[in-house]
XYZ file of N, CA and C in Angstrom:
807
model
N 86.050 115.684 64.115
C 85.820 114.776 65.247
C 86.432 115.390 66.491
N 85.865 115.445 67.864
C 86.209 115.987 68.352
C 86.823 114.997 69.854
N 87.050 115.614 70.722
C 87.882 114.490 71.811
C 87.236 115.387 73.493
N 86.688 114.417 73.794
C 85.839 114.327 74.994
C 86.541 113.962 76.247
N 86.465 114.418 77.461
C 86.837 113.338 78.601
C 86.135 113.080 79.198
N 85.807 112.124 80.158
C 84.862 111.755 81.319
C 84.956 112.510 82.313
N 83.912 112.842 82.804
C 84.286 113.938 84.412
C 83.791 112.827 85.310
N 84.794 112.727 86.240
C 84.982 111.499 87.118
C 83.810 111.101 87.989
N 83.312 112.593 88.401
C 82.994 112.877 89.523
C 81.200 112.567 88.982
N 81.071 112.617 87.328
C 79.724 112.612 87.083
C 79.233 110.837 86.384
N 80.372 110.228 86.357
C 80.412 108.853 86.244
C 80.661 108.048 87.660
N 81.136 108.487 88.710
C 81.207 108.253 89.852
C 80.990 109.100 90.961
N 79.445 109.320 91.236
C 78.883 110.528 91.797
C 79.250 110.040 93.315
N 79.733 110.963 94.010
C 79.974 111.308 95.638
C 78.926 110.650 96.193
N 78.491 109.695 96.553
C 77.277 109.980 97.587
C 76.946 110.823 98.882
N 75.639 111.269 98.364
C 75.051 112.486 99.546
C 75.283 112.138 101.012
N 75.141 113.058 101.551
C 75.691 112.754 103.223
C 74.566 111.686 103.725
N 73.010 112.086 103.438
C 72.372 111.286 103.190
C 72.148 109.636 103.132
N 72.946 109.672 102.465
C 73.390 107.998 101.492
C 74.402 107.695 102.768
N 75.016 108.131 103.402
C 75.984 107.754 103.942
C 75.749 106.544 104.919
N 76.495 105.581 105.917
C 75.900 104.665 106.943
C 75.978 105.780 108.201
N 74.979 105.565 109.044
C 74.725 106.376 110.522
C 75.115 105.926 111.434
N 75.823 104.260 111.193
C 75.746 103.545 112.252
C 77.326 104.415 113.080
N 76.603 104.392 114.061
C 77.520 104.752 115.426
C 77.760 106.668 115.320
N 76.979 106.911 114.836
C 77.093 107.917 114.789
C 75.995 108.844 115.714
N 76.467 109.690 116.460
C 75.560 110.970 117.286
C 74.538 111.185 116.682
N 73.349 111.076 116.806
C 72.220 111.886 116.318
C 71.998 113.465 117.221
N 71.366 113.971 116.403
C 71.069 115.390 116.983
C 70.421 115.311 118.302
N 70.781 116.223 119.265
C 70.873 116.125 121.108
C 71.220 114.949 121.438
N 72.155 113.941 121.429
C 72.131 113.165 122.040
C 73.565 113.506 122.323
N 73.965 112.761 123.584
C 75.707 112.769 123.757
C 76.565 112.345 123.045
N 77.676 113.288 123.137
C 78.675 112.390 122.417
C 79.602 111.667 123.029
N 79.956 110.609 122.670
C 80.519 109.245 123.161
C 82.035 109.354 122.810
N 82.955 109.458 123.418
C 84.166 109.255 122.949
C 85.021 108.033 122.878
N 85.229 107.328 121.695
C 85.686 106.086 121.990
C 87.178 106.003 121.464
N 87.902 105.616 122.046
C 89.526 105.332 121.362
C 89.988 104.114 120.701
N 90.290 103.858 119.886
C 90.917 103.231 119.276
C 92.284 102.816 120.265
N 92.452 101.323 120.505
C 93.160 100.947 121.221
C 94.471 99.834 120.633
N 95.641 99.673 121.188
C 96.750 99.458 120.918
C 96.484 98.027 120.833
N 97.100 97.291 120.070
C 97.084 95.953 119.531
C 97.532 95.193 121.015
N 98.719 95.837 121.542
C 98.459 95.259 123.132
C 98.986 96.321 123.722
N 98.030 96.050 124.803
C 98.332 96.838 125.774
C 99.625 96.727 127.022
N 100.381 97.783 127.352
C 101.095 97.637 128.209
C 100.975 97.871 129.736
N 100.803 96.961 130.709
C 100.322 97.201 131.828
C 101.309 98.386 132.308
N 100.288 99.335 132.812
C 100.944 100.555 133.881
C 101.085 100.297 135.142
N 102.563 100.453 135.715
C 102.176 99.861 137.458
C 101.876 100.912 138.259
N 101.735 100.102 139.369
C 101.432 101.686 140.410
C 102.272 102.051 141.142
N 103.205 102.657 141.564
C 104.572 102.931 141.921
C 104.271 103.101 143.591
N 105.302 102.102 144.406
C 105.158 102.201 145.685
C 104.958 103.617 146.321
N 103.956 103.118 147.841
C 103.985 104.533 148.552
C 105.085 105.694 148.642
N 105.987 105.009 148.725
C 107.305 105.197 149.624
C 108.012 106.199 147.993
N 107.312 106.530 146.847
C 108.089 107.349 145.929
C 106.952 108.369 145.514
N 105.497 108.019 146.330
C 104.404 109.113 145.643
C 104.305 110.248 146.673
N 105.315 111.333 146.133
C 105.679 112.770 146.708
C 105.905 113.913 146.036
N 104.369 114.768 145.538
C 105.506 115.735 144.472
C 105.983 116.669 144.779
N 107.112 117.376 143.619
C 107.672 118.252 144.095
C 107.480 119.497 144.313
N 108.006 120.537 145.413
C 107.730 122.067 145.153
C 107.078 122.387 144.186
N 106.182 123.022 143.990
C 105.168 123.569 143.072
C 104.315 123.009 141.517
N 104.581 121.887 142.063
C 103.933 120.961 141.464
C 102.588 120.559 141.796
N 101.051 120.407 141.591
C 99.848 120.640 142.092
C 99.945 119.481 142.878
N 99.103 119.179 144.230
C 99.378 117.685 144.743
C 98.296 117.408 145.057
N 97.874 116.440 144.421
C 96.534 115.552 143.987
C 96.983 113.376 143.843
N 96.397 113.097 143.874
C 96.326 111.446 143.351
C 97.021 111.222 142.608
N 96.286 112.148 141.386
C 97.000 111.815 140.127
C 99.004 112.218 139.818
N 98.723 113.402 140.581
C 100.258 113.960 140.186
C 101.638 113.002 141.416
N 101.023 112.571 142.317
C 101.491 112.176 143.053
C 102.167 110.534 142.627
N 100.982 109.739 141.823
C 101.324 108.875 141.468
C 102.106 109.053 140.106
N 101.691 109.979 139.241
C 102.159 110.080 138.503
C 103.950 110.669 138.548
N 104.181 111.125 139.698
C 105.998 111.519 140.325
C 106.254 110.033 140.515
N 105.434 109.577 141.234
C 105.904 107.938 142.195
C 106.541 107.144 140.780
N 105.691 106.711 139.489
C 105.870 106.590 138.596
C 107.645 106.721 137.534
N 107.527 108.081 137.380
C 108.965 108.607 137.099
C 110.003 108.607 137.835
N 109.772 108.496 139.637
C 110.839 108.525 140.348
C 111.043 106.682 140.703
N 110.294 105.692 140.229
C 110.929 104.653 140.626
C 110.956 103.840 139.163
N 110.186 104.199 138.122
C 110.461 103.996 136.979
C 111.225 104.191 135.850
N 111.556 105.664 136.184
C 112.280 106.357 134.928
C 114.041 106.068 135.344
N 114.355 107.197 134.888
C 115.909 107.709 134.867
C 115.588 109.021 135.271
N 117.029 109.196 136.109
C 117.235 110.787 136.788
C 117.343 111.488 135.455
N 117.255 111.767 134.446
C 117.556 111.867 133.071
C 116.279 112.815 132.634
N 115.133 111.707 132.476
C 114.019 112.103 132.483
C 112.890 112.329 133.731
N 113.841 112.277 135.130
C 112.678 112.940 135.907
C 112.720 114.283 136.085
N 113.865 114.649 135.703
C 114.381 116.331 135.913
C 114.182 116.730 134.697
N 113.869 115.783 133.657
C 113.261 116.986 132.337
C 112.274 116.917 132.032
N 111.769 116.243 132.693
C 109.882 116.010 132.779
C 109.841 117.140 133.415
N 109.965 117.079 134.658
C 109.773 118.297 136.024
C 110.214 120.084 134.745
N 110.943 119.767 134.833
C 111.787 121.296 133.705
C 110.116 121.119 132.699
N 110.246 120.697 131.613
C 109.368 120.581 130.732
C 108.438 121.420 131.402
N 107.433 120.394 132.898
C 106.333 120.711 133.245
C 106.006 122.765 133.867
N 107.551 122.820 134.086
C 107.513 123.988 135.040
C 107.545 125.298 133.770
N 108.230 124.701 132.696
C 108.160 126.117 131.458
C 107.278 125.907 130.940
N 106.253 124.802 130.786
C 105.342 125.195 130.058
C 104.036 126.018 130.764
N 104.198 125.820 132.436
C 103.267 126.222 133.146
C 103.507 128.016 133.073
N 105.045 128.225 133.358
C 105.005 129.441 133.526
C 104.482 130.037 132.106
N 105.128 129.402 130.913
C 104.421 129.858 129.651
C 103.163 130.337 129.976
N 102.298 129.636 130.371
C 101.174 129.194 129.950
C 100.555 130.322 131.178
N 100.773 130.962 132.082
C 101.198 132.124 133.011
C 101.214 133.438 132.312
N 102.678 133.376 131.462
C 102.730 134.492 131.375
C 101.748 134.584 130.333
N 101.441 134.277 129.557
C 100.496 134.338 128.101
C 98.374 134.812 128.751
N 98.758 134.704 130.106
C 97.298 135.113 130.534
C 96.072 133.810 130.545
N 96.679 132.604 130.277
C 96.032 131.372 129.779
C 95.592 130.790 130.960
N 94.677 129.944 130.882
C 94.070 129.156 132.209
C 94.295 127.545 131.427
N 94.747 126.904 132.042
C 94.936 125.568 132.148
C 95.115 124.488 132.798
N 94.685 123.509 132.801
C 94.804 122.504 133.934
C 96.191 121.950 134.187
N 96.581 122.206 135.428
C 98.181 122.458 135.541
C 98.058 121.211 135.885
N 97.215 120.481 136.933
C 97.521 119.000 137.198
C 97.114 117.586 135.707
N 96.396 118.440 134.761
C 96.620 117.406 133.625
C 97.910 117.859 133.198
N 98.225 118.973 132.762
C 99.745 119.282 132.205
C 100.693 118.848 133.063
N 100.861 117.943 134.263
C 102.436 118.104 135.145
C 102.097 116.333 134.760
N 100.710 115.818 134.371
C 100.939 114.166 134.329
C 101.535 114.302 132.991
N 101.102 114.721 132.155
C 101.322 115.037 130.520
C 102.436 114.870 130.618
N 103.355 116.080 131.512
C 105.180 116.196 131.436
C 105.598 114.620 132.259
N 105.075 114.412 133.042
C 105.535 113.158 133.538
C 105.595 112.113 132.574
N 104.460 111.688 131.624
C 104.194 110.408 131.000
C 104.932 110.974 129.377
N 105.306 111.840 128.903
C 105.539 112.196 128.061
C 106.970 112.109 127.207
N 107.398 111.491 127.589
C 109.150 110.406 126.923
C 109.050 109.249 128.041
N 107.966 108.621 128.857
C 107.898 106.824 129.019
C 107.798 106.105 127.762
N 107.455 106.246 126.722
C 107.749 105.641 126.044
C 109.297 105.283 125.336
N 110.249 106.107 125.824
C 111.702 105.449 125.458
C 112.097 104.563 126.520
N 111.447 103.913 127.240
C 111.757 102.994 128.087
C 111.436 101.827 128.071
N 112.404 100.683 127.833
C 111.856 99.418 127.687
C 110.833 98.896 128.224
N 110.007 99.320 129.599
C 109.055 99.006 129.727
C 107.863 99.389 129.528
N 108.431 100.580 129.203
C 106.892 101.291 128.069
C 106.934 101.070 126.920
N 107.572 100.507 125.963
C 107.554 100.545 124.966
C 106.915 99.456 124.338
N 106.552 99.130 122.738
C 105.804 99.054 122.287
C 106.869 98.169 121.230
N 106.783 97.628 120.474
C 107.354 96.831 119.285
C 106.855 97.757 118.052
N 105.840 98.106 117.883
C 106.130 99.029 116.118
C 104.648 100.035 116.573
N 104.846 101.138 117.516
C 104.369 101.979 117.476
C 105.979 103.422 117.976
N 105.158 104.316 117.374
C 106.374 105.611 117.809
C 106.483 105.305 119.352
N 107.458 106.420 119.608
C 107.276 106.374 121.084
C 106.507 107.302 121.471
N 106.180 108.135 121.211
C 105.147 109.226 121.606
C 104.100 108.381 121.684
N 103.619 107.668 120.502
C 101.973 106.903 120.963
C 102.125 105.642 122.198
N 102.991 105.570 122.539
C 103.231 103.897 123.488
C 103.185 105.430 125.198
N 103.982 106.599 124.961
C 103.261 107.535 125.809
C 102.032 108.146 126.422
N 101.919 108.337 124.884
C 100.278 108.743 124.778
C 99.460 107.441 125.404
N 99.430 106.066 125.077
C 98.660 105.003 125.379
C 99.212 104.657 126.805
N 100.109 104.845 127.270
C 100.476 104.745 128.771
C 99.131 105.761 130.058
N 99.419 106.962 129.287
C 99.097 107.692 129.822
C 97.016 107.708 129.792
N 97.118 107.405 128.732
C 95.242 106.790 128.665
C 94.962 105.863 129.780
N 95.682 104.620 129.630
C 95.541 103.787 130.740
C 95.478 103.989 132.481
N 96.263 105.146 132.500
C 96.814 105.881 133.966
C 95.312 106.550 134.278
N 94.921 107.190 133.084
C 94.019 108.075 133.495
C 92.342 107.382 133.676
N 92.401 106.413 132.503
C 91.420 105.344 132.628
C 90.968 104.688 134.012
N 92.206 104.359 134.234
C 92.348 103.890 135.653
C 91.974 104.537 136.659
N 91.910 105.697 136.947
C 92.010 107.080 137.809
C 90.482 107.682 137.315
N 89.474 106.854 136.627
C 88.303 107.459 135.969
C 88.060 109.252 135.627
N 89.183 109.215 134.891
C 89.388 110.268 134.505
C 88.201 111.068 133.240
N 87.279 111.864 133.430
C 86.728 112.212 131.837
C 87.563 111.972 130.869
N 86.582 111.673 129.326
C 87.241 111.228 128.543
C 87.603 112.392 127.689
N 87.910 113.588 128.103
C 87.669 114.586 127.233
C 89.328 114.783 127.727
N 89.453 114.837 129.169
C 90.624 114.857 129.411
C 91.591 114.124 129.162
N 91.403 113.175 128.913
C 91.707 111.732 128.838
C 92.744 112.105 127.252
N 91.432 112.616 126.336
C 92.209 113.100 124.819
C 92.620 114.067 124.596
N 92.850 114.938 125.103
C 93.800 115.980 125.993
C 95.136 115.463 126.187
N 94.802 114.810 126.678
C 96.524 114.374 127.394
C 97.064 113.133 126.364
N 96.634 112.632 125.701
C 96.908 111.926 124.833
C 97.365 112.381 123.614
N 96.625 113.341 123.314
C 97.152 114.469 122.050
C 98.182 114.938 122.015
N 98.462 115.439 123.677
C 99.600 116.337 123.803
C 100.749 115.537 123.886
N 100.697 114.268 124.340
C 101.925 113.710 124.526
C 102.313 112.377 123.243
N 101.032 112.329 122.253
C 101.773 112.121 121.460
C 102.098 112.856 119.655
N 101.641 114.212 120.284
C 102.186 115.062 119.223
C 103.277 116.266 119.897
N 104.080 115.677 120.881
C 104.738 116.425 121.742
C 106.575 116.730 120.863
N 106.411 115.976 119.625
C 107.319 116.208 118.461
C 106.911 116.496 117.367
N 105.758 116.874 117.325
C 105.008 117.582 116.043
C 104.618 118.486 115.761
N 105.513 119.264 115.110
C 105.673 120.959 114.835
C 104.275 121.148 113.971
N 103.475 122.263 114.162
C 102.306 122.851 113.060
C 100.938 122.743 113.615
N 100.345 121.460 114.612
C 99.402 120.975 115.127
C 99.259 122.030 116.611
N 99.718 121.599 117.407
C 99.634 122.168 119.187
C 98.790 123.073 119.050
N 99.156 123.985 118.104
C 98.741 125.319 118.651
C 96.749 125.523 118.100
N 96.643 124.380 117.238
C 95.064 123.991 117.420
C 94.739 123.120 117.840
N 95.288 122.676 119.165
C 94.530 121.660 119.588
C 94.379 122.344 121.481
N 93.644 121.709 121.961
C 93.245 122.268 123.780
C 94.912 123.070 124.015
N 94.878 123.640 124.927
C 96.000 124.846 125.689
C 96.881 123.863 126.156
N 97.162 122.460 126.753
C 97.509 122.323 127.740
C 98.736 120.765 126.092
N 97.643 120.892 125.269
C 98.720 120.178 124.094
C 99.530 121.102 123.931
N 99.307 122.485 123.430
C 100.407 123.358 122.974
C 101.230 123.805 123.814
N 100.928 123.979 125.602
C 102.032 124.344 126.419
C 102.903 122.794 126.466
N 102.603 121.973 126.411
C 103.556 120.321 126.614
C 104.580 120.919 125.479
N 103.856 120.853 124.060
C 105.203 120.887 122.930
C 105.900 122.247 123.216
N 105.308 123.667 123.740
C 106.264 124.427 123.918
C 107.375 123.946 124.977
N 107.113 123.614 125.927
C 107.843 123.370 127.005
C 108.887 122.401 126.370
N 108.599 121.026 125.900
C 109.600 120.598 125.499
C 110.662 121.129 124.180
N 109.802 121.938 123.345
C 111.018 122.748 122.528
C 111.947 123.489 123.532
N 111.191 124.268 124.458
C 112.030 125.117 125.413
C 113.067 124.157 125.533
N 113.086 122.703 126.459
C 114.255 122.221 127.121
C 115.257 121.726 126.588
N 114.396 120.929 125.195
C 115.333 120.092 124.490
C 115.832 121.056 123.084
N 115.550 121.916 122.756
C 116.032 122.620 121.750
C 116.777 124.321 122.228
N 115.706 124.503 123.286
C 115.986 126.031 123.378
C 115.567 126.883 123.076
N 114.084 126.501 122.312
C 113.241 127.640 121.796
C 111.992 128.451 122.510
N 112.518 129.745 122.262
C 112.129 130.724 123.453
C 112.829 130.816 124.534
N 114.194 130.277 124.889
C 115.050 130.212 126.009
C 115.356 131.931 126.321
N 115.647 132.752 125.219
C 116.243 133.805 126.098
C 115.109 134.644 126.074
N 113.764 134.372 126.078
C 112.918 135.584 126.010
C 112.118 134.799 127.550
N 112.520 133.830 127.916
C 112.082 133.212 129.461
C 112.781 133.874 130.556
N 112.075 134.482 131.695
C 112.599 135.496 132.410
C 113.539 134.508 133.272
N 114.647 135.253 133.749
C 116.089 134.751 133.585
C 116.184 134.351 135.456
N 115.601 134.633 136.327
C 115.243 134.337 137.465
C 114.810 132.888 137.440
N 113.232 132.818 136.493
C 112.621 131.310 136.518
C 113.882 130.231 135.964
N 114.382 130.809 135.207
C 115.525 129.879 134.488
C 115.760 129.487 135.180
N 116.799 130.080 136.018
C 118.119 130.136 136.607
C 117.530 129.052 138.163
N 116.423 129.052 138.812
C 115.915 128.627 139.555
C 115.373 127.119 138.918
N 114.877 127.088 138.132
C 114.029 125.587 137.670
C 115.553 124.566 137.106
N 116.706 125.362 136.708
C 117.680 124.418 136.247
C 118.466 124.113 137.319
N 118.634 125.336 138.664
C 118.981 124.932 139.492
C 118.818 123.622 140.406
N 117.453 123.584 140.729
C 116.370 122.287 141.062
C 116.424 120.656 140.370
N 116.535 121.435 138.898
C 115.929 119.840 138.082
C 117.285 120.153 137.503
N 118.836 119.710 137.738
C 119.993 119.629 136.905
C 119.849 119.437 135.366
N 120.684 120.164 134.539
C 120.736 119.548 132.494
C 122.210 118.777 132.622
N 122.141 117.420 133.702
C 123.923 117.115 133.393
C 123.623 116.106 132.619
N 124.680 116.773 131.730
C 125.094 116.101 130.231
C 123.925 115.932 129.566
N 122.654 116.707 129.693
C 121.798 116.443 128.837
C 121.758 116.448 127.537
N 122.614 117.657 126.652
C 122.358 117.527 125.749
C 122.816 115.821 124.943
N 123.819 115.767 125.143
C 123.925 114.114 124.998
C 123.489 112.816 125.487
N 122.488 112.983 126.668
C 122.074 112.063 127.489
C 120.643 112.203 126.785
N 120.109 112.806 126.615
C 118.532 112.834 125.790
C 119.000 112.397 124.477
N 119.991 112.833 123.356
C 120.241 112.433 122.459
C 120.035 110.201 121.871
N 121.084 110.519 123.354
C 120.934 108.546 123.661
C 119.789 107.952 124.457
N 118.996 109.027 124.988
C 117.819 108.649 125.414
C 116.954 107.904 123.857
N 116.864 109.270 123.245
C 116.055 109.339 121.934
C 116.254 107.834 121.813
N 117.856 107.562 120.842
C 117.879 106.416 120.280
C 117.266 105.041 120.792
N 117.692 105.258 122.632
C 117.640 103.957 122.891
C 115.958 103.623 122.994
N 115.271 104.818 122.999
C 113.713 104.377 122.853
C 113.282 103.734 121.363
N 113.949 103.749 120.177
C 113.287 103.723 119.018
C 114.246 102.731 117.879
N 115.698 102.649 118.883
C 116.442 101.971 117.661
C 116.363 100.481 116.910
N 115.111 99.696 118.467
C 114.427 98.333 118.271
C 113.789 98.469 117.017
N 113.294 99.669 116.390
C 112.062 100.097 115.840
C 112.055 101.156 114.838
N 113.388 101.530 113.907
C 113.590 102.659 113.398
C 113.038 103.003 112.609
N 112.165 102.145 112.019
C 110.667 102.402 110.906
C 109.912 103.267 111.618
N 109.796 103.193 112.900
C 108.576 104.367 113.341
C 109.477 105.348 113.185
N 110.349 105.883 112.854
C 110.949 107.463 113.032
C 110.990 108.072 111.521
N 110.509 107.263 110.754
C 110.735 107.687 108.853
C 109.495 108.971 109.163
N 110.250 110.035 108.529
C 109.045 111.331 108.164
C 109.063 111.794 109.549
N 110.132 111.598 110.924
C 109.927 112.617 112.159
C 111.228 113.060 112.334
N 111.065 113.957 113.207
C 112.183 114.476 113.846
C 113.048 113.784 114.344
N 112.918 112.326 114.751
C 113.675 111.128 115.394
C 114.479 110.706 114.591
N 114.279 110.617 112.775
C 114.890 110.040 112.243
C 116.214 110.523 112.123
N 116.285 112.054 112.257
C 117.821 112.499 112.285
C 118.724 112.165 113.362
N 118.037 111.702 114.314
C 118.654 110.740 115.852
C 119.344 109.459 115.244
N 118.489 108.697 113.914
C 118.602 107.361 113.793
C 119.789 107.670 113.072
N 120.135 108.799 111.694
C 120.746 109.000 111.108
C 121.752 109.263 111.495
N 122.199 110.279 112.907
C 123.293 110.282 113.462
C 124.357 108.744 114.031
N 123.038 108.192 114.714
C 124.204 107.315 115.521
C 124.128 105.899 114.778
N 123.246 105.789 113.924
C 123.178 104.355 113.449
C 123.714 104.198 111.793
N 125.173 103.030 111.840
C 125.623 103.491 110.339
C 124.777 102.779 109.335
N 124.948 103.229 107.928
C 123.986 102.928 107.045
C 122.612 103.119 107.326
N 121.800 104.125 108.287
C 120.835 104.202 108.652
C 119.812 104.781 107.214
N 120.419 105.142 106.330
C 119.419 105.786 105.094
C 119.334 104.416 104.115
N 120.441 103.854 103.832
C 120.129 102.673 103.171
C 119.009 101.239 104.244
N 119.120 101.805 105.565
C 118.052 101.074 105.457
C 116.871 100.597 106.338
N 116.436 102.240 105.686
C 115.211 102.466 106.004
C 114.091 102.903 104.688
N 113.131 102.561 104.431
C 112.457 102.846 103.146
C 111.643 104.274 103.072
N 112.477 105.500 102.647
C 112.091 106.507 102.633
C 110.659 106.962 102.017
N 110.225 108.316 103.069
C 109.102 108.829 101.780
C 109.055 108.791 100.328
N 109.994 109.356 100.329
C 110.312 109.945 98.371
C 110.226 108.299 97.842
N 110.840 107.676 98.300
C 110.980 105.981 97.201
C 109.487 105.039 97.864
N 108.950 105.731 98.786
C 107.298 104.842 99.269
C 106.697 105.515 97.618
N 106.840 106.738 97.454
C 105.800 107.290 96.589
C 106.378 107.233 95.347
N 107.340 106.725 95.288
C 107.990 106.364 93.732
C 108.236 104.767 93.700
N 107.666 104.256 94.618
C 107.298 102.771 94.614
C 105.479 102.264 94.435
N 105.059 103.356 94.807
C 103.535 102.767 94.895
C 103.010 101.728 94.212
N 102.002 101.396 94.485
C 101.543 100.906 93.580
C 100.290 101.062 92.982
N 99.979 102.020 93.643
C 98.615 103.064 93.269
C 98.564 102.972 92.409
N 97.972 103.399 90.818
C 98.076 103.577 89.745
C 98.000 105.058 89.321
N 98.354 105.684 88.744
C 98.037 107.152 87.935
C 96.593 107.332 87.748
N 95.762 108.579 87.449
C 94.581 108.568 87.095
C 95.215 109.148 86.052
N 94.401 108.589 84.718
C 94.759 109.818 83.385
C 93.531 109.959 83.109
N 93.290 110.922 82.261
C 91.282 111.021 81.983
C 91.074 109.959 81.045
N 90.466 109.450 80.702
C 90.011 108.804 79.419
C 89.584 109.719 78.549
N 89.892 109.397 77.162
C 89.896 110.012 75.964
C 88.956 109.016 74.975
N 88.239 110.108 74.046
C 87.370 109.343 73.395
C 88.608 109.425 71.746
């Protein structure tokens, strides 16, 4: 007597692409439609008085970048307007020296809108802060009838602007945002950055007390909310300053040794 298994795949056949539903889907030559998926609520973006929309030295000056300074300079913290500005200026020169063409005035809103989300008024009740960024920054651009191509561009970049492995396949102007901010907030690639631009862009945009002032930046954007930081780079923020922070938060390893999925085993005859 012998012992058989079921092949899954021939008792539960794939359906053909065919078989599939079309609805909302592109047919051949027609446009494609870009639609976003939108935030359970939305957070109104304001428009920051005349009297702060001025950008700085070598910063592109347009509508957008202008409001988008006005923004950080009456919204933010001196904290994050000088490491937005830093951010925006290494990733440009990056993005310079590497021979690259990129849209410097989507990349300087990108660095602008790109840590509003640690701010109580950008923020969000149970999304990361990168996406309450990212969705800030949709709205800005929405507003500003921005293409929608750009639109997910700048949304990508600022909310995978802590996500190591991605950038570097997605548009030029995602991967110069996350370089730039490794540059400021970590230091990576710091001594191979020619030592003139340094020495000039830190001069301009001060690092006082940054390394500890971004640290408490981090927290104070996410500590309402420390479930969004399980599986990121944030969570070692939560782990530092918040006690008992591992007991209690519900880790990867115990989500997947909690499931409730079931096992597949083959069936046996």
């Amino acid at each position: 007597m012998t012992s058989t298994s079921q092949d899954p795949l021939k008792t539960n056949p794939v359906p053909a692409v065919a078989d599939l539903p079309t609805a909302n889907l592109p047919q051949a030559g027609s446009e494609v439609v870009t639609t976003f998926r939108r935030p359970k609520v939305a957070i109104p973006i304001p428009t920051p008085s005349a009297e702060f929309q001025s950008v700085q030295p070598g910063v592109p000056d347009s509508k957008l970048t202008r409001e988008a300074t006005g923004i950080l300079r009456e919204f933010s913290t001196p904290l994050l307007f000088n490491h937005s500005h830093r951010v925006f200026f290494w990733a440009a020169e990056q993005g310079k020296l590497a021979g690259q063409k990129f849209d410097a005035e989507l990349l300087f809103v990108c660095a602008a809108f790109h840590d509003l989300g640690l701010l109580k008024k950008f923020s969000s009740d149970d999304d990361r802060f990168e996406v309450d960024g990212a969705n800030a920054v949709r709205q800005f651009l929405e507003h500003h009838g921005v293409p929608n191509d750009r639109i997910q561009t700048a949304w990508d970049a600022i909310a995978l602007h802590t996500t190591p492995g991605i950038a570097a396949y997605k548009p030029i102007e995602v991967e110069l945002l996350f370089n730039g901010v490794g540059l400021d907030v970590l230091g990576i690639g710091y001594q191979d950055f020619p030592k003139d631009i340094r020495e000039k862009v830190v001069a301009e945009y001060p690092r006082v007390d940054f390394k500890h002032g971004i640290a408490r930046a981090f927290l104070g954007g996410f500590e309402h909310k420390v479930v969004t930081t399980e599986g990121t780079c944030n969570e070692d923020i939560c782990s530092h300053f918040i006690r008992n922070f591992s007991e209690a938060i519900f880790t990867i390893r115990s989500r997947i040794h909690h499931s409730r999925t079931p096992e597949y085993r083959p069936c046996e005859d």
